[in-house]
CSV table of N, CA and C in Angstrom, one decimal:
chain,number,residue,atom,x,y,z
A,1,UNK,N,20.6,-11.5,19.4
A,1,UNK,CA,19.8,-11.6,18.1
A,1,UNK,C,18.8,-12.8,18.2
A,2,UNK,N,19.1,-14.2,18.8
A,2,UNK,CA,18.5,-14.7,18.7
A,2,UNK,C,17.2,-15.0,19.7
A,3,UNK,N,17.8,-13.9,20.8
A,3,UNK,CA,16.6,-13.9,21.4
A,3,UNK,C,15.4,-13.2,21.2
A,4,UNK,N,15.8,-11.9,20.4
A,4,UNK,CA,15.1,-11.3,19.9
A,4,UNK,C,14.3,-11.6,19.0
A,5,UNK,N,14.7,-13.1,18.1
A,5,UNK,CA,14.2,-13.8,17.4
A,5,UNK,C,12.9,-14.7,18.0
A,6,UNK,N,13.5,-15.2,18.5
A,6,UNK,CA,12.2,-16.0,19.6
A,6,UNK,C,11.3,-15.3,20.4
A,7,UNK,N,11.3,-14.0,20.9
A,7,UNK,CA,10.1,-13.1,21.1
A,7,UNK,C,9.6,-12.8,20.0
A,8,UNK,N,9.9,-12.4,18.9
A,8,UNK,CA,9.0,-12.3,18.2
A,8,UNK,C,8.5,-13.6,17.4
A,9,UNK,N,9.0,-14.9,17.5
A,9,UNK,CA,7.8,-16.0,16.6
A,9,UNK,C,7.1,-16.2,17.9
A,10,UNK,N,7.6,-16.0,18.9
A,10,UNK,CA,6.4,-16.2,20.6
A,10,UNK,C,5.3,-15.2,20.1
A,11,UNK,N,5.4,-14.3,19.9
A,11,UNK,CA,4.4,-13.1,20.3
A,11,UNK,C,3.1,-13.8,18.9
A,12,UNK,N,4.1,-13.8,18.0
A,12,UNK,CA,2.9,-14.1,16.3
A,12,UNK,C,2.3,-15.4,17.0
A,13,UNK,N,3.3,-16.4,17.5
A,13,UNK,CA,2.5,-17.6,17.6
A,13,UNK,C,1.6,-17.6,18.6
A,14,UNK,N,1.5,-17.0,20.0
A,14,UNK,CA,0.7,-16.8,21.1
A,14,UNK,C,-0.7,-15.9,20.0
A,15,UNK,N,-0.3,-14.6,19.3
A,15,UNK,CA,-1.3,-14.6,18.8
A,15,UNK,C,-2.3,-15.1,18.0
A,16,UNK,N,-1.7,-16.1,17.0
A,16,UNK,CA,-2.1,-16.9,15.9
A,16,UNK,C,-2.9,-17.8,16.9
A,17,UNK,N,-2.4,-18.2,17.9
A,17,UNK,CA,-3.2,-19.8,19.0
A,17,UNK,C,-4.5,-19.3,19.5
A,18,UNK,N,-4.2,-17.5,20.1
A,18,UNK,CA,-5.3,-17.1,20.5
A,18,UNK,C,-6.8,-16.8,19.9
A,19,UNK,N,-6.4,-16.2,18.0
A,19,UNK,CA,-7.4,-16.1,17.5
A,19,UNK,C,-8.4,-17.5,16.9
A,20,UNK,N,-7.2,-18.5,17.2
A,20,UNK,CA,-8.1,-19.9,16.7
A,20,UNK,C,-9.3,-19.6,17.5
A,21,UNK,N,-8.5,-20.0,18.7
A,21,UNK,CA,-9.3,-20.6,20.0
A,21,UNK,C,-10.4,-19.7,20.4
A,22,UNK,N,-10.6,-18.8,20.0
A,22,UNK,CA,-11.5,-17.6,20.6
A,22,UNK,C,-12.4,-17.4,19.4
A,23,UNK,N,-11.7,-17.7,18.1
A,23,UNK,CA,-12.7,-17.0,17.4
A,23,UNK,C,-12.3,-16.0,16.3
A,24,UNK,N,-11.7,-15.1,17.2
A,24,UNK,CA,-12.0,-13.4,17.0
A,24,UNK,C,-10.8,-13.4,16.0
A,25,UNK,N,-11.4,-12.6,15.1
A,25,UNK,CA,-9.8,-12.2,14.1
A,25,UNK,C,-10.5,-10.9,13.8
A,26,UNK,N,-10.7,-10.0,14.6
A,26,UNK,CA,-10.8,-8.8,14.2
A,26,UNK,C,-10.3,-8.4,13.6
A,27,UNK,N,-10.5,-6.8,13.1
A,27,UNK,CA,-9.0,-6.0,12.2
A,27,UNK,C,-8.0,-5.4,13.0
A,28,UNK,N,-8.2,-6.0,14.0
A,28,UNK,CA,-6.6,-5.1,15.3
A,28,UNK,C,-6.5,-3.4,15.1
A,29,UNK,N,-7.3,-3.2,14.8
A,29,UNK,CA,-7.4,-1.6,14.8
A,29,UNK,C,-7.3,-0.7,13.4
A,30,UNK,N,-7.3,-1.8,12.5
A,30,UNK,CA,-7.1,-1.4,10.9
A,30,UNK,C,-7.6,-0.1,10.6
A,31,UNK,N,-7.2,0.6,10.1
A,31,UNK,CA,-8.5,1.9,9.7
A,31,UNK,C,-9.0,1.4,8.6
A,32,UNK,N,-10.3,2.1,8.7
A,32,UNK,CA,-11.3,1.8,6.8
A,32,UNK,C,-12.1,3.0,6.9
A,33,UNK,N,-13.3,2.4,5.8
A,33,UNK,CA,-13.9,3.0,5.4
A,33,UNK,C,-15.4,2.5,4.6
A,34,UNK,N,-16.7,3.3,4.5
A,34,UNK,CA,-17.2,2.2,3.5
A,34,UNK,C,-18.4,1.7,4.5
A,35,UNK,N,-19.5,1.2,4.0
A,35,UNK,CA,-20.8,0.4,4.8
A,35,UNK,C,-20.5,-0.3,6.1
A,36,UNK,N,-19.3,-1.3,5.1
A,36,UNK,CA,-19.1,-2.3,6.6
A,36,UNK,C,-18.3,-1.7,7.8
A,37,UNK,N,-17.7,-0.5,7.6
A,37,UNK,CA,-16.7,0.2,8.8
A,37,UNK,C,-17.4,0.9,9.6
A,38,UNK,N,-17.3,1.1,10.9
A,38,UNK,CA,-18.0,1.6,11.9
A,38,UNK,C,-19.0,2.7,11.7
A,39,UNK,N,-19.2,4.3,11.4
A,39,UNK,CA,-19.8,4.8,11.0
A,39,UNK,C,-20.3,4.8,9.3
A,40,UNK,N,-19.9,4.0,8.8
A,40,UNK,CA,-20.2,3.8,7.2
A,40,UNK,C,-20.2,5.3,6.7
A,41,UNK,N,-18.8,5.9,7.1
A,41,UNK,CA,-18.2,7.1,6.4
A,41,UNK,C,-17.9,6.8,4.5
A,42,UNK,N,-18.1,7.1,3.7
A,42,UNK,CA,-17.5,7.1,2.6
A,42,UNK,C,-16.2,7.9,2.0
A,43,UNK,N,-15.8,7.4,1.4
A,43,UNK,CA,-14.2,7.6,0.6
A,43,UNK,C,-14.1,8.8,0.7
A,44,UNK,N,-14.8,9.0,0.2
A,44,UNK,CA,-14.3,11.3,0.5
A,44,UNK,C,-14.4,12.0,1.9
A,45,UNK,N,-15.9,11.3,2.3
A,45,UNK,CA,-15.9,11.8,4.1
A,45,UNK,C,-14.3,11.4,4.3
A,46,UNK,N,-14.2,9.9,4.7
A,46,UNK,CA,-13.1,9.9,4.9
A,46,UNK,C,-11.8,10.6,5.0
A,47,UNK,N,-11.3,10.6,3.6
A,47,UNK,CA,-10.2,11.1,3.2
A,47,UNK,C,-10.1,12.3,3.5
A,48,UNK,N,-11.0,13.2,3.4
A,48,UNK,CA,-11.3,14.7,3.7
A,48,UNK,C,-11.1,14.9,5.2
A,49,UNK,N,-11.7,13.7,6.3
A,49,UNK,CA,-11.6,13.7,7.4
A,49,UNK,C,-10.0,13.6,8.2
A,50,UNK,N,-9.8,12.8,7.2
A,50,UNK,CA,-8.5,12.5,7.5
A,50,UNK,C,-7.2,13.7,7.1
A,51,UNK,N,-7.3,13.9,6.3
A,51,UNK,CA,-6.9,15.1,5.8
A,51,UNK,C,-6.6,16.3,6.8
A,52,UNK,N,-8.2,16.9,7.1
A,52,UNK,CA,-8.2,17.9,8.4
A,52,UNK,C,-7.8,17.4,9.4
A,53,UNK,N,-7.9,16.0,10.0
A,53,UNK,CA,-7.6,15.5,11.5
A,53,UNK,C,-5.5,15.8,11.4
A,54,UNK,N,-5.2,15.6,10.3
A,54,UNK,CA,-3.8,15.5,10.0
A,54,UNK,C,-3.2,17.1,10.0
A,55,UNK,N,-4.1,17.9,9.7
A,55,UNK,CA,-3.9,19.6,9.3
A,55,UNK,C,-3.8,19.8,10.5
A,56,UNK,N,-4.9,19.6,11.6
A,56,UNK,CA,-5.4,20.5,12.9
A,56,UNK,C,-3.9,20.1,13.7
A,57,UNK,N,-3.6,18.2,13.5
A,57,UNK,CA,-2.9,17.9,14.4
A,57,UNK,C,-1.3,18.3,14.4
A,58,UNK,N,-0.9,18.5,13.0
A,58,UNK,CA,0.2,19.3,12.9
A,58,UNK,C,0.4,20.8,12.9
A,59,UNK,N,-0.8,21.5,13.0
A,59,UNK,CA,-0.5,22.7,13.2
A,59,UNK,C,-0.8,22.9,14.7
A,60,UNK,N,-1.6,22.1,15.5
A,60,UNK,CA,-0.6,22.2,16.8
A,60,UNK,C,0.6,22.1,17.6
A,61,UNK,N,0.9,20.9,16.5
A,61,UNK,CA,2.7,20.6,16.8
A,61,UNK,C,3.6,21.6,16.5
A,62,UNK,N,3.0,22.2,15.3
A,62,UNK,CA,4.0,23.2,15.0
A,62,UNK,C,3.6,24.9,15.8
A,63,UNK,N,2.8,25.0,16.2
A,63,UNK,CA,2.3,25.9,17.3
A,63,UNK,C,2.9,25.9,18.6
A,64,UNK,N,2.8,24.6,19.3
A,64,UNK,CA,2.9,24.1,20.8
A,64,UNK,C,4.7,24.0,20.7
A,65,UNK,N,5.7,23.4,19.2
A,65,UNK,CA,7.4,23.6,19.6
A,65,UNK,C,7.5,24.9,18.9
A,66,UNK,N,7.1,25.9,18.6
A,66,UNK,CA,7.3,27.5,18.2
A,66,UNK,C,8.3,27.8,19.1
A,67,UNK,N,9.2,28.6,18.8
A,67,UNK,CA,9.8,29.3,20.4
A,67,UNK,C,9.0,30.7,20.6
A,68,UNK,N,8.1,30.9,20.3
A,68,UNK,CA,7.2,32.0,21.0
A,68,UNK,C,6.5,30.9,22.2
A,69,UNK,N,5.9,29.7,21.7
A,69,UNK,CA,4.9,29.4,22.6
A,69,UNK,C,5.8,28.8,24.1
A,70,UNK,N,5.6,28.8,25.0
A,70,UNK,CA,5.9,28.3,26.7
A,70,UNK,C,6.7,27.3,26.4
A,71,UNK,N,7.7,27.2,27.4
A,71,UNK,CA,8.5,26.4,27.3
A,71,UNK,C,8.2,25.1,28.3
A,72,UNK,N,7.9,24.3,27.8
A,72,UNK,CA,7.7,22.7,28.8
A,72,UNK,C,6.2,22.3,28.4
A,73,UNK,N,5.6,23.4,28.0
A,73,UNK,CA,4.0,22.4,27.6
A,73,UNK,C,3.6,21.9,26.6
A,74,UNK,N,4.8,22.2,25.3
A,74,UNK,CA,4.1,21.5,23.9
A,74,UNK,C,3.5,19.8,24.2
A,75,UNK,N,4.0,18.7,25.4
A,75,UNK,CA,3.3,17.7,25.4
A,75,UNK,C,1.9,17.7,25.5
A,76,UNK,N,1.6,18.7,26.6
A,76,UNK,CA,0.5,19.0,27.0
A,76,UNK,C,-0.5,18.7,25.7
A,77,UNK,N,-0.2,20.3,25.4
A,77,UNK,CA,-0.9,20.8,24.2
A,77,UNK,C,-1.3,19.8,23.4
A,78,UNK,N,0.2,19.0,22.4
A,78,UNK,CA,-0.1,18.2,21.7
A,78,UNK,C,-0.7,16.3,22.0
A,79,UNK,N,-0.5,16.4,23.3
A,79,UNK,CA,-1.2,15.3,23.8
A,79,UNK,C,-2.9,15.2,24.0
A,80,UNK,N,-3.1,16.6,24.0
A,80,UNK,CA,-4.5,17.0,24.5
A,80,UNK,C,-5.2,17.0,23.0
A,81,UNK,N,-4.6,17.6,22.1
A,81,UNK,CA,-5.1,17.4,20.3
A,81,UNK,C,-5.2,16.2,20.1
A,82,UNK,N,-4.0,15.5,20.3
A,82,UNK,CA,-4.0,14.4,19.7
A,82,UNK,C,-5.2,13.1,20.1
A,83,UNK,N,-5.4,13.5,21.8
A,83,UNK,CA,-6.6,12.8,22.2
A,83,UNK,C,-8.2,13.4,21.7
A,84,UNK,N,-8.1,14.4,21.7
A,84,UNK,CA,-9.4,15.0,20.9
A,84,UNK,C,-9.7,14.3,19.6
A,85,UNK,N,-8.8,14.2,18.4
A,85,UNK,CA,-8.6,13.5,17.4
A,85,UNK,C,-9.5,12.4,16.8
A,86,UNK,N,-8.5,11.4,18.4
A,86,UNK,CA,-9.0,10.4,18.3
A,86,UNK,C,-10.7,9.7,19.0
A,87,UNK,N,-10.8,11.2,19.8
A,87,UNK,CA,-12.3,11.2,20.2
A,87,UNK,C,-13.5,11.4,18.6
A,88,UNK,N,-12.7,12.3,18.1
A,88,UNK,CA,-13.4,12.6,16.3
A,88,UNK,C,-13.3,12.0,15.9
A,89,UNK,N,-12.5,11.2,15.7
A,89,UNK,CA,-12.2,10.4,14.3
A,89,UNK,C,-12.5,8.9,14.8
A,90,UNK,N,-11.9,8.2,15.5
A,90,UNK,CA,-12.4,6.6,15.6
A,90,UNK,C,-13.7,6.4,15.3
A,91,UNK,N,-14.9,6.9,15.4
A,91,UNK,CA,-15.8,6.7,14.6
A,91,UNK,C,-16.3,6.6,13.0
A,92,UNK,N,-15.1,7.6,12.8
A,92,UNK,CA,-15.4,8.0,11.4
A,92,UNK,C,-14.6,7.1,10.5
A,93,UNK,N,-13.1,6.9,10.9
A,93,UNK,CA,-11.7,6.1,9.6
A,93,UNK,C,-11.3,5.3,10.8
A,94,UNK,N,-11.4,5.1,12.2
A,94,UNK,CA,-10.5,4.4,12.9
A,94,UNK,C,-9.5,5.5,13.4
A,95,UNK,N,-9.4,6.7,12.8
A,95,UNK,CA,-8.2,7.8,12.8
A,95,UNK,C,-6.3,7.2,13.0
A,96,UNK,N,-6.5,7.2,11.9
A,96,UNK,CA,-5.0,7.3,11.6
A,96,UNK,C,-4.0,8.2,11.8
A,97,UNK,N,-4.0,9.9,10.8
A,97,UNK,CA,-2.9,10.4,11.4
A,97,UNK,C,-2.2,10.6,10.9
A,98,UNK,N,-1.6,9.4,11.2
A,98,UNK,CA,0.1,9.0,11.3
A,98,UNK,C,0.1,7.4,10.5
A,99,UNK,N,0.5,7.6,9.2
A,99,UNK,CA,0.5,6.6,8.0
A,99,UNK,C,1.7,5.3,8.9
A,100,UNK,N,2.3,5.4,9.8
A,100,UNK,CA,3.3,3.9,10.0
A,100,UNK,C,2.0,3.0,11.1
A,101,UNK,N,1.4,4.4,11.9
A,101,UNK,CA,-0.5,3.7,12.6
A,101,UNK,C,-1.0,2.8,11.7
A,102,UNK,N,-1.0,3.5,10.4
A,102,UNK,CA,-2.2,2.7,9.4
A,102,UNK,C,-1.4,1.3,8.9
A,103,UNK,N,-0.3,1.4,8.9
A,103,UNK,CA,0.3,0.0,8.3
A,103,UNK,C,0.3,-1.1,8.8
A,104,UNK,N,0.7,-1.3,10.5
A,104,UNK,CA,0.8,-2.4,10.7
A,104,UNK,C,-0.2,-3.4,11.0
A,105,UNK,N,-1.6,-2.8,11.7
A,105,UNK,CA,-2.7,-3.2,11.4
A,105,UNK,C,-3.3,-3.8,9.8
A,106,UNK,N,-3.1,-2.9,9.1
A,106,UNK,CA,-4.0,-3.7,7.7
A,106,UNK,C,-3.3,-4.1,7.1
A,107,UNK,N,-1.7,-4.8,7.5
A,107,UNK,CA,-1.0,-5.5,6.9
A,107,UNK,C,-0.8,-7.0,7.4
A,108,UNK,N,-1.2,-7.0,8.7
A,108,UNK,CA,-1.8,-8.1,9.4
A,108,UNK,C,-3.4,-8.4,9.5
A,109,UNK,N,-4.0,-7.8,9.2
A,109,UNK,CA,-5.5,-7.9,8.9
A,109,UNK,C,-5.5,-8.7,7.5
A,110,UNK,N,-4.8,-7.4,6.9
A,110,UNK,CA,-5.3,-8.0,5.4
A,110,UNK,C,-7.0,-7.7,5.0
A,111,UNK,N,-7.0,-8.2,3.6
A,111,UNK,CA,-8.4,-8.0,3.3
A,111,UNK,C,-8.6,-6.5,2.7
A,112,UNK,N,-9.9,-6.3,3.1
A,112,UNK,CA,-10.0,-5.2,3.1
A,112,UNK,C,-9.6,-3.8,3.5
A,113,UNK,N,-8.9,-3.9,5.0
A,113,UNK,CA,-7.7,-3.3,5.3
A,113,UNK,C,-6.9,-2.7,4.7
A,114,UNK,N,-5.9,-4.0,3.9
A,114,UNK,CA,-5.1,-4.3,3.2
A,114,UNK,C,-5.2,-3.0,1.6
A,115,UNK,N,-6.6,-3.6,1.0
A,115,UNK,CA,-7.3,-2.4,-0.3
A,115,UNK,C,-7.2,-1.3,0.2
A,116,UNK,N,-7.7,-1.0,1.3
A,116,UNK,CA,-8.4,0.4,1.7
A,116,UNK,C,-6.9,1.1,2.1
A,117,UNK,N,-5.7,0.5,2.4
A,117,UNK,CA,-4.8,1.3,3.0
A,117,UNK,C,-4.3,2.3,2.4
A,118,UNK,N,-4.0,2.7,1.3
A,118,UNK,CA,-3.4,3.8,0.1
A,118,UNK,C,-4.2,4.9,0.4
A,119,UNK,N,-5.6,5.3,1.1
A,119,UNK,CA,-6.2,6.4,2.0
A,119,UNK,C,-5.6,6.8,2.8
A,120,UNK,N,-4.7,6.0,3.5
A,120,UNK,CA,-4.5,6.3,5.2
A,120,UNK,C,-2.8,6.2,4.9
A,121,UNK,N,-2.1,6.1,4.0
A,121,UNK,CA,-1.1,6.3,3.9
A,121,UNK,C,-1.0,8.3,2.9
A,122,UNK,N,-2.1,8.2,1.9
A,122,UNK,CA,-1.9,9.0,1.2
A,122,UNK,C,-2.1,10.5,1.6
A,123,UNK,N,-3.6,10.2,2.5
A,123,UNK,CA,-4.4,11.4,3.7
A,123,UNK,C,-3.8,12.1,4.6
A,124,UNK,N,-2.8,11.8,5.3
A,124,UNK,CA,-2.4,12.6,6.2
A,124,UNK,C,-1.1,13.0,5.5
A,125,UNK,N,-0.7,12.3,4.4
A,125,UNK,CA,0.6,13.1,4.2
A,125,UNK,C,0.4,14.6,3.1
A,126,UNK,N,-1.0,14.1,3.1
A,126,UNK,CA,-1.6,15.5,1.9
A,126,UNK,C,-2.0,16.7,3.1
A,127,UNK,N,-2.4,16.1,4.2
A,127,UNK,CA,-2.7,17.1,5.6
A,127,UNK,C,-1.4,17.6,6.0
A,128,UNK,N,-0.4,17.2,6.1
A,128,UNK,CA,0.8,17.9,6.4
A,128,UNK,C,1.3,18.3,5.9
A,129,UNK,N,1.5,18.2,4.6
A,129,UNK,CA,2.2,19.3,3.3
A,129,UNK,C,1.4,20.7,3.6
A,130,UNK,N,-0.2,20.3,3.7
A,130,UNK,CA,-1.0,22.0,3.4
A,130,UNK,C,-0.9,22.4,5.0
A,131,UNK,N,-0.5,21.4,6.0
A,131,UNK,CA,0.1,22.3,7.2
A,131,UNK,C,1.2,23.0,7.4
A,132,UNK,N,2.3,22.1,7.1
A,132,UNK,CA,3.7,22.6,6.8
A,132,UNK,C,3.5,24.1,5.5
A,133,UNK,N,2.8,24.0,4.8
A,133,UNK,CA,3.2,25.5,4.1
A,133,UNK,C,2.0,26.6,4.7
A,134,UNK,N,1.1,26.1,5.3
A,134,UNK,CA,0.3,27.1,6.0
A,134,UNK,C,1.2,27.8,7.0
A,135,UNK,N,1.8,27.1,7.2
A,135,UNK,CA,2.1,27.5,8.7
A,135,UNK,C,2.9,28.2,8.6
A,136,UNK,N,4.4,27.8,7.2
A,136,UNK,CA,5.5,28.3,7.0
A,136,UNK,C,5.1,30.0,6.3
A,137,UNK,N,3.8,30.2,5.8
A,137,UNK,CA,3.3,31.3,4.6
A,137,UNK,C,2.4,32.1,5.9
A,138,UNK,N,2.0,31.7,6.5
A,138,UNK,CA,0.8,32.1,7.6
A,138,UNK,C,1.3,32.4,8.9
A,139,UNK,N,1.8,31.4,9.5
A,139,UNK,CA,2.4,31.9,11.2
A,139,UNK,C,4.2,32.1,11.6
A,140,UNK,N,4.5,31.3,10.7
A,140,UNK,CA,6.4,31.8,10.9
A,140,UNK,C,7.0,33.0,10.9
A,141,UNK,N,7.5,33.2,12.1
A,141,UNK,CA,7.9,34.7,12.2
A,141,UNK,C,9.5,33.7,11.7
A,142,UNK,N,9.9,34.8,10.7
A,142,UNK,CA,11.4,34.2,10.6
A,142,UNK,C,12.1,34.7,11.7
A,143,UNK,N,11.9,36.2,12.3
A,143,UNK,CA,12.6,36.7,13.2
A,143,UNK,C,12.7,35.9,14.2
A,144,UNK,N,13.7,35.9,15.2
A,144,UNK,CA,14.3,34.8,15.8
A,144,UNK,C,14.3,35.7,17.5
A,145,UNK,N,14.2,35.4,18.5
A,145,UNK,CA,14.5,35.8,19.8
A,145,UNK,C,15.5,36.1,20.3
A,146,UNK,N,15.5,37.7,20.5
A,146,UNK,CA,17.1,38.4,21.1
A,146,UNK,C,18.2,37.3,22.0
């Protein structure tokens, strides 16, 4: 326990020493949105972006573990989405996704981060609900393999 304790004040305090001395207090990868964020996407681009990046990316998942689809490639598959994704989207929100992505960055950022996070927690979990019943109303064979 207590070593585990002292890696982690090492790691905050190696980081805290480094942003003095350098400078740089970036957002560590925060997602946003808005003028000052990379493509100066707005709240709805956004959200809407985020939304679909979260739809496409779980209905691969749930495509690629199907037991109709091959057995041993769903990594593939979903590794290959998931890098596409983030080829679309880091320009646009930072691409999140996956809401525990969006937390620890803009909770260490803070700021604006911090505001803007209730998008990036709220966006993909509204992308996976309309995946999960697409999928369950649209491609689920209930029938099962002899």
């Amino acid at each position: 326990m207590h070593r585990g304790y002292r890696c982690i004040s090492t790691t905050f305090r190696n980081y805290d020493r480094a942003t003095r001395i350098s400078g740089c207090t970036g957002n560590l990868g925060a997602n946003g949105y808005g003028a000052d964020y990379l493509g100066g996407y707005s709240l709805s681009s956004a959200g809407i972006a985020e939304v679909v990046a979260t739809f496409i990316f779980l209905m691969v998942i749930f495509g690629a573990t199907s037991w109709k689809a091959p057995a041993g490639f769903a990594g593939i598959a979903i590794g290959l989405s998931l890098a596409m994704i983030h080829m679309v989207m880091i320009p646009v929100t930072g691409t999140s996704v996956n809401p525990a992505r969006s937390l620890g960055p803009a909770v260490v950022s803070g700021g604006t981060a911090l505001a803007q996070l209730w998008l990036f927690l709220v966006a993909p979990v509204i992308g996976a609900v309309i995946a999960a019943v697409v999928w369950k109303y649209l491609f689920e064979d209930t029938t099962s393999p002899a």
